[in-house]
mmCIF file of C-alpha atoms in Angstrom:
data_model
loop_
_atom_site.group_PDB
_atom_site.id
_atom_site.type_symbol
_atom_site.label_atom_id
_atom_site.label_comp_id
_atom_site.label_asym_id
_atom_site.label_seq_id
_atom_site.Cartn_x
_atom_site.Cartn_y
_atom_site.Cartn_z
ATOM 1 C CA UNK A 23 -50.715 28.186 37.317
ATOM 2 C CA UNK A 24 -48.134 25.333 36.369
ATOM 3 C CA UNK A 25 -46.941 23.707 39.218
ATOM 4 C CA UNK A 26 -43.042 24.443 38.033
ATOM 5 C CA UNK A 27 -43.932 27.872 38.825
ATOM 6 C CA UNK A 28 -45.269 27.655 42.618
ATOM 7 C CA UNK A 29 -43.222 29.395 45.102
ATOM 8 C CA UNK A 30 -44.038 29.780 49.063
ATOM 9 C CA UNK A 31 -46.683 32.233 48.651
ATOM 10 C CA UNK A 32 -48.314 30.285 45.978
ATOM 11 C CA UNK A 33 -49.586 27.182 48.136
ATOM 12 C CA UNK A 34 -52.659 26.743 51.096
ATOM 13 C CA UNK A 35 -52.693 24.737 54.170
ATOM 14 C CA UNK A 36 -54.486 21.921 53.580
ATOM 15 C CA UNK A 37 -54.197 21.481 49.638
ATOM 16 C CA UNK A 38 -53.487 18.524 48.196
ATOM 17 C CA UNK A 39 -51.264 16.946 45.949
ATOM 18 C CA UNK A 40 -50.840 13.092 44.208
ATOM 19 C CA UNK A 41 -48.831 11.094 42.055
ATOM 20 C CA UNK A 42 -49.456 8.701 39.674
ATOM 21 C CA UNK A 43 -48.995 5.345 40.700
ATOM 22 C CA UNK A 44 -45.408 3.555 40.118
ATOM 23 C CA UNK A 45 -44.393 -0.062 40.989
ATOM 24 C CA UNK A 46 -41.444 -1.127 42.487
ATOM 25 C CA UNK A 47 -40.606 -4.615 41.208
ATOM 26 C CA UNK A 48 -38.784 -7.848 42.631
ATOM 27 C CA UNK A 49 -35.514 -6.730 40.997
ATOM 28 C CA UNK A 50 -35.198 -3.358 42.223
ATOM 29 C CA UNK A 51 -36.349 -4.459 45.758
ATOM 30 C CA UNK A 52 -33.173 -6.999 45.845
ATOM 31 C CA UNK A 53 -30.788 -4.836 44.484
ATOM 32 C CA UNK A 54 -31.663 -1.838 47.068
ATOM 33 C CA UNK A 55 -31.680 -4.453 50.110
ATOM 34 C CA UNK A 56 -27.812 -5.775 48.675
ATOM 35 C CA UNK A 57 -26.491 -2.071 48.408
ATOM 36 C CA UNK A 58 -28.652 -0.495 51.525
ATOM 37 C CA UNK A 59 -30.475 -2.806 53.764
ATOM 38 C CA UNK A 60 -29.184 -6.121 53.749
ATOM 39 C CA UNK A 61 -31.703 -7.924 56.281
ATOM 40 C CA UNK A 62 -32.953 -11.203 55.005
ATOM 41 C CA UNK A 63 -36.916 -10.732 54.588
ATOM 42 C CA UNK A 64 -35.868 -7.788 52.308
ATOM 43 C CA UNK A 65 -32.675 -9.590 50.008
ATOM 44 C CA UNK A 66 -33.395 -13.724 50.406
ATOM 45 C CA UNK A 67 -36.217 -14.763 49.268
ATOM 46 C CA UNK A 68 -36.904 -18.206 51.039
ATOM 47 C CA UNK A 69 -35.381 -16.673 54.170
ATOM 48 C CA UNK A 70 -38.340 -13.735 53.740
ATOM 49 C CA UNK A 71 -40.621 -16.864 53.930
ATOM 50 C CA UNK A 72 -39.822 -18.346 57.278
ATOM 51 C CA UNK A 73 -39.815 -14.456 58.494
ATOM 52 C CA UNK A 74 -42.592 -12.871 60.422
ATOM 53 C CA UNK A 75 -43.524 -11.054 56.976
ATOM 54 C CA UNK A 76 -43.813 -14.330 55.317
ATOM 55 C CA UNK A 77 -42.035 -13.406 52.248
ATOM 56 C CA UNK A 78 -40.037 -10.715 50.521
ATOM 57 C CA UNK A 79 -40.897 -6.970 51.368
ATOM 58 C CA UNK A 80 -39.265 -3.786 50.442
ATOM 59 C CA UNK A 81 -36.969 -1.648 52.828
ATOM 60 C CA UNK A 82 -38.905 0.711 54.320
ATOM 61 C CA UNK A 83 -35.973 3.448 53.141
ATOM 62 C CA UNK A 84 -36.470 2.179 49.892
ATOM 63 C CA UNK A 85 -40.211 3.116 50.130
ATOM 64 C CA UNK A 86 -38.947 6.214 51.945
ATOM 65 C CA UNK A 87 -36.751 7.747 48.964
ATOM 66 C CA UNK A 88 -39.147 5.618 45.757
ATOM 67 C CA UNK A 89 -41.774 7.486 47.205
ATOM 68 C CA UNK A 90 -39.814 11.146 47.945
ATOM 69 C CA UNK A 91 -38.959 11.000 43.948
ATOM 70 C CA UNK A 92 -42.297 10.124 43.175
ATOM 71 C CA UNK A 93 -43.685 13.409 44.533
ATOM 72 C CA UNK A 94 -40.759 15.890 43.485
ATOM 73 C CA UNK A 95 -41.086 14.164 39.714
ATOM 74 C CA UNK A 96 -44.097 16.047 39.793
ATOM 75 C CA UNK A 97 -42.720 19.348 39.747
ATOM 76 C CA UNK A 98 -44.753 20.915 42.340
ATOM 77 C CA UNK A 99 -41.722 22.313 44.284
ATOM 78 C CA UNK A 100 -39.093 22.733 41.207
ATOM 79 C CA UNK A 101 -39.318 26.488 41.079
ATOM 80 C CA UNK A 102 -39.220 26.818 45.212
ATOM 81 C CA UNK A 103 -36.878 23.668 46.234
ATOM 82 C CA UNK A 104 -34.246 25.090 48.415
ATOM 83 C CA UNK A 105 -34.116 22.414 50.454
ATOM 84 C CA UNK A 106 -35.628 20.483 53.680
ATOM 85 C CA UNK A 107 -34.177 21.324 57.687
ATOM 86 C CA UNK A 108 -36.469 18.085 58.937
ATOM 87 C CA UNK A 109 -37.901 14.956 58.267
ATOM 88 C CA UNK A 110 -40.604 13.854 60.829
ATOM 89 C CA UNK A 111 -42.824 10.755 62.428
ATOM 90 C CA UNK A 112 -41.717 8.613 59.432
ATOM 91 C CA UNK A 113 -44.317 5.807 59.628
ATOM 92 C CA UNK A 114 -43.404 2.212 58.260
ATOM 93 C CA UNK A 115 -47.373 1.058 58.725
ATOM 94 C CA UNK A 116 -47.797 -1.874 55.554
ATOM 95 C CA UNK A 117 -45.560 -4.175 54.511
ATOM 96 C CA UNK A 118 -44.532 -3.210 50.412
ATOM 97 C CA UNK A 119 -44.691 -6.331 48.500
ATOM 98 C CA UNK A 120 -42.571 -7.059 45.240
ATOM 99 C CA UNK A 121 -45.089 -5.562 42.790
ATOM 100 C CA UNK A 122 -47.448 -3.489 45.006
ATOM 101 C CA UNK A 123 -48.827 -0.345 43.258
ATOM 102 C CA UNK A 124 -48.131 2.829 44.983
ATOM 103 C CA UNK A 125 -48.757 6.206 44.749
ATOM 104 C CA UNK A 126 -47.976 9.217 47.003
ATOM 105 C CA UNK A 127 -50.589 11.971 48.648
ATOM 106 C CA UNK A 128 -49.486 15.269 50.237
ATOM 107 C CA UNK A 129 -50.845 18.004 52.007
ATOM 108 C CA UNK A 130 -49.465 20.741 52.857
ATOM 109 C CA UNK A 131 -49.607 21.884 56.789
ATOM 110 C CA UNK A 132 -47.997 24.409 58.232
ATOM 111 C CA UNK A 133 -46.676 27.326 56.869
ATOM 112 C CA UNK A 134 -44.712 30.024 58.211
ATOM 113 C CA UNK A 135 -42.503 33.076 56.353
ATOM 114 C CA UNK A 136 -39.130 32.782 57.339
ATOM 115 C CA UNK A 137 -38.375 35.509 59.985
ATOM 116 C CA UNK A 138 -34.635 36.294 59.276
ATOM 117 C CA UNK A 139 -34.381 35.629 55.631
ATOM 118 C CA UNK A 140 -38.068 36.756 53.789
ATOM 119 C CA UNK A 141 -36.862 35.525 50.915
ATOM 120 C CA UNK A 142 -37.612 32.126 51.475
ATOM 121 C CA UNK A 143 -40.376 30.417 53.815
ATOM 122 C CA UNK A 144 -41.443 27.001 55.091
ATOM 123 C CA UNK A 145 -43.816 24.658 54.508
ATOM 124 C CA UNK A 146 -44.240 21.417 56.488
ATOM 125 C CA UNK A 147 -45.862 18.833 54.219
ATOM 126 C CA UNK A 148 -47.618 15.553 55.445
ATOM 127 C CA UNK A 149 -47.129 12.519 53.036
ATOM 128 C CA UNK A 150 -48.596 9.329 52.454
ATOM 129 C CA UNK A 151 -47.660 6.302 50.783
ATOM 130 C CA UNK A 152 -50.417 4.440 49.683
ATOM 131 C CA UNK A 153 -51.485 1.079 47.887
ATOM 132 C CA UNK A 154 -53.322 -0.320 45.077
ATOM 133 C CA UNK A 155 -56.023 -0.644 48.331
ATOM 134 C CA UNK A 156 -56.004 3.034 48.912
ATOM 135 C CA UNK A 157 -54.460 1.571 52.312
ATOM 136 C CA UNK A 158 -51.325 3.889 54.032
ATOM 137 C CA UNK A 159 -47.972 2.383 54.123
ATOM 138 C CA UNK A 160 -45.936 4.850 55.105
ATOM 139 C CA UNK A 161 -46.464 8.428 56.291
ATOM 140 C CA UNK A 162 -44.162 10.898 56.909
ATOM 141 C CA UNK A 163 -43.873 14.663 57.279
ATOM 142 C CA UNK A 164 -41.355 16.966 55.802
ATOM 143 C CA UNK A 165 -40.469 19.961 56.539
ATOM 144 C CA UNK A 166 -39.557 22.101 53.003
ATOM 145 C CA UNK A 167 -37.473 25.409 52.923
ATOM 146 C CA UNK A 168 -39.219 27.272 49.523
ATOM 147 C CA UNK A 169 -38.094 30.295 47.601
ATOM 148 C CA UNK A 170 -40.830 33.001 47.907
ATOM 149 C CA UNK A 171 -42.064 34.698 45.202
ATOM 150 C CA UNK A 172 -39.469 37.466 43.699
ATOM 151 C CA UNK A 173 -40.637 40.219 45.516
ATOM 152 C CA UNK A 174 -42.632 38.755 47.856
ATOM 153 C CA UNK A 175 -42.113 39.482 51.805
ATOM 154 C CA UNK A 176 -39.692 42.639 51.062
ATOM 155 C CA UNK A 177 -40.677 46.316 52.175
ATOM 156 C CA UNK A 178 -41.135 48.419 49.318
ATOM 157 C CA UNK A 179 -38.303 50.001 47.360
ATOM 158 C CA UNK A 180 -37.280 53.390 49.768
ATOM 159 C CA UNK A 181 -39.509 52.337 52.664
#
C-alpha cells in the first residue's frame, strides 16, 4: 500500500517510519536564528565560540519544524492529515551543528478511535531526530488527528 493512501485504520503500534537524511547548512541556521531565535550561540558566530556550546548550533525550533517537514515530505500521513491537538516531552538532547546530517525516525504509539466523531481517530507518534552518529538529538511526541478509512468505524447502512 502507498503510504499517500494510509488512513487511521491502516497503521500498527509500534511500526516504524524514516526519512532520508537532509542537512541543514550554516546559512539557513543564521537566517532562522535572525527571523526566530536571535540568541548569540545560534546567529554570531565568534560569540557561539566563547558560549558554553563552543560555537554555532542550530535553534532547537529550527530542528523542531526542519525535522516535522522532513517526516510529513514523506507522505505517510497525506491522505489522513487532519491535524495534531498536542505536541509532547519535546527533547533538545544534542547540540545540531552547521552541517550535521540528520534524519528523522517515528513510531507510532498509541492509538485510539475517536469516540464522538468515528470518522477520524488518533495516533500519538514518538519521533526522533537523529545524527550522522545514529545519536538522538531531539525527541518528541505528537499527537496526530487522522481521517479513518471511508467507511471505516460507521454501523452498517439501516442498522
Amino acid at each position: 500500500m502507498a503510504d499517500a493512501e494510509r488512513y487511521f485504520d491502516d497503521f500498527s503500534p509500534g511500526e516504524r517510519f524514516e526519512t532520508p537524511g537532509t542537512t541543514v547548512t550554516e546559512s539557513m541556521l543564521l537566517d532562522f536564528a535572525y527571523r526566530y531565535d536571535p540568541q548569540p550561540f545560534h546567529l554570531d558566530v565568534n560569540a557561539a565560540q566563547q558560549s558554553v556550546y563552543g560555537g554555532l548550533i542550530a535553534s532547537g525550533f529550527q530542528t523542531l519544524v526542519h525535522a516535522y517537514r522532513m517526516f510529513i515530505s514523506q507522505g505517510v500521513l497525506a491522505a489522513c492529515s487532519m491535524g495534531s491537538p498536542a505536541m509532547d516531552e519535546v527533547r533538545w538532547i544534542q547540540p545540531v551543528r552547521p552541517g550535521d546530517p540528520q534524519r528523522v525516525a517515528g513510531q507510532v504509539g498509541d492509538m485510539r478511535p475517536s469516540r464522538s466523531k468515528p470518522d477520524r481517530g488518533f495516533l500519538r507518534m514518538d519521533y526522533q531526530v537523529l545524527n550522522q552518529a545514529d545519536v538522538a538529538v531531539m525527541t518528541f511526541s505528537i499527537t496526530h488527528m487522522l481521517a479513518r478509512r471511508p467507511g471505516a468505524g460507521r454501523p452498517p447502512q439501516g442498522a
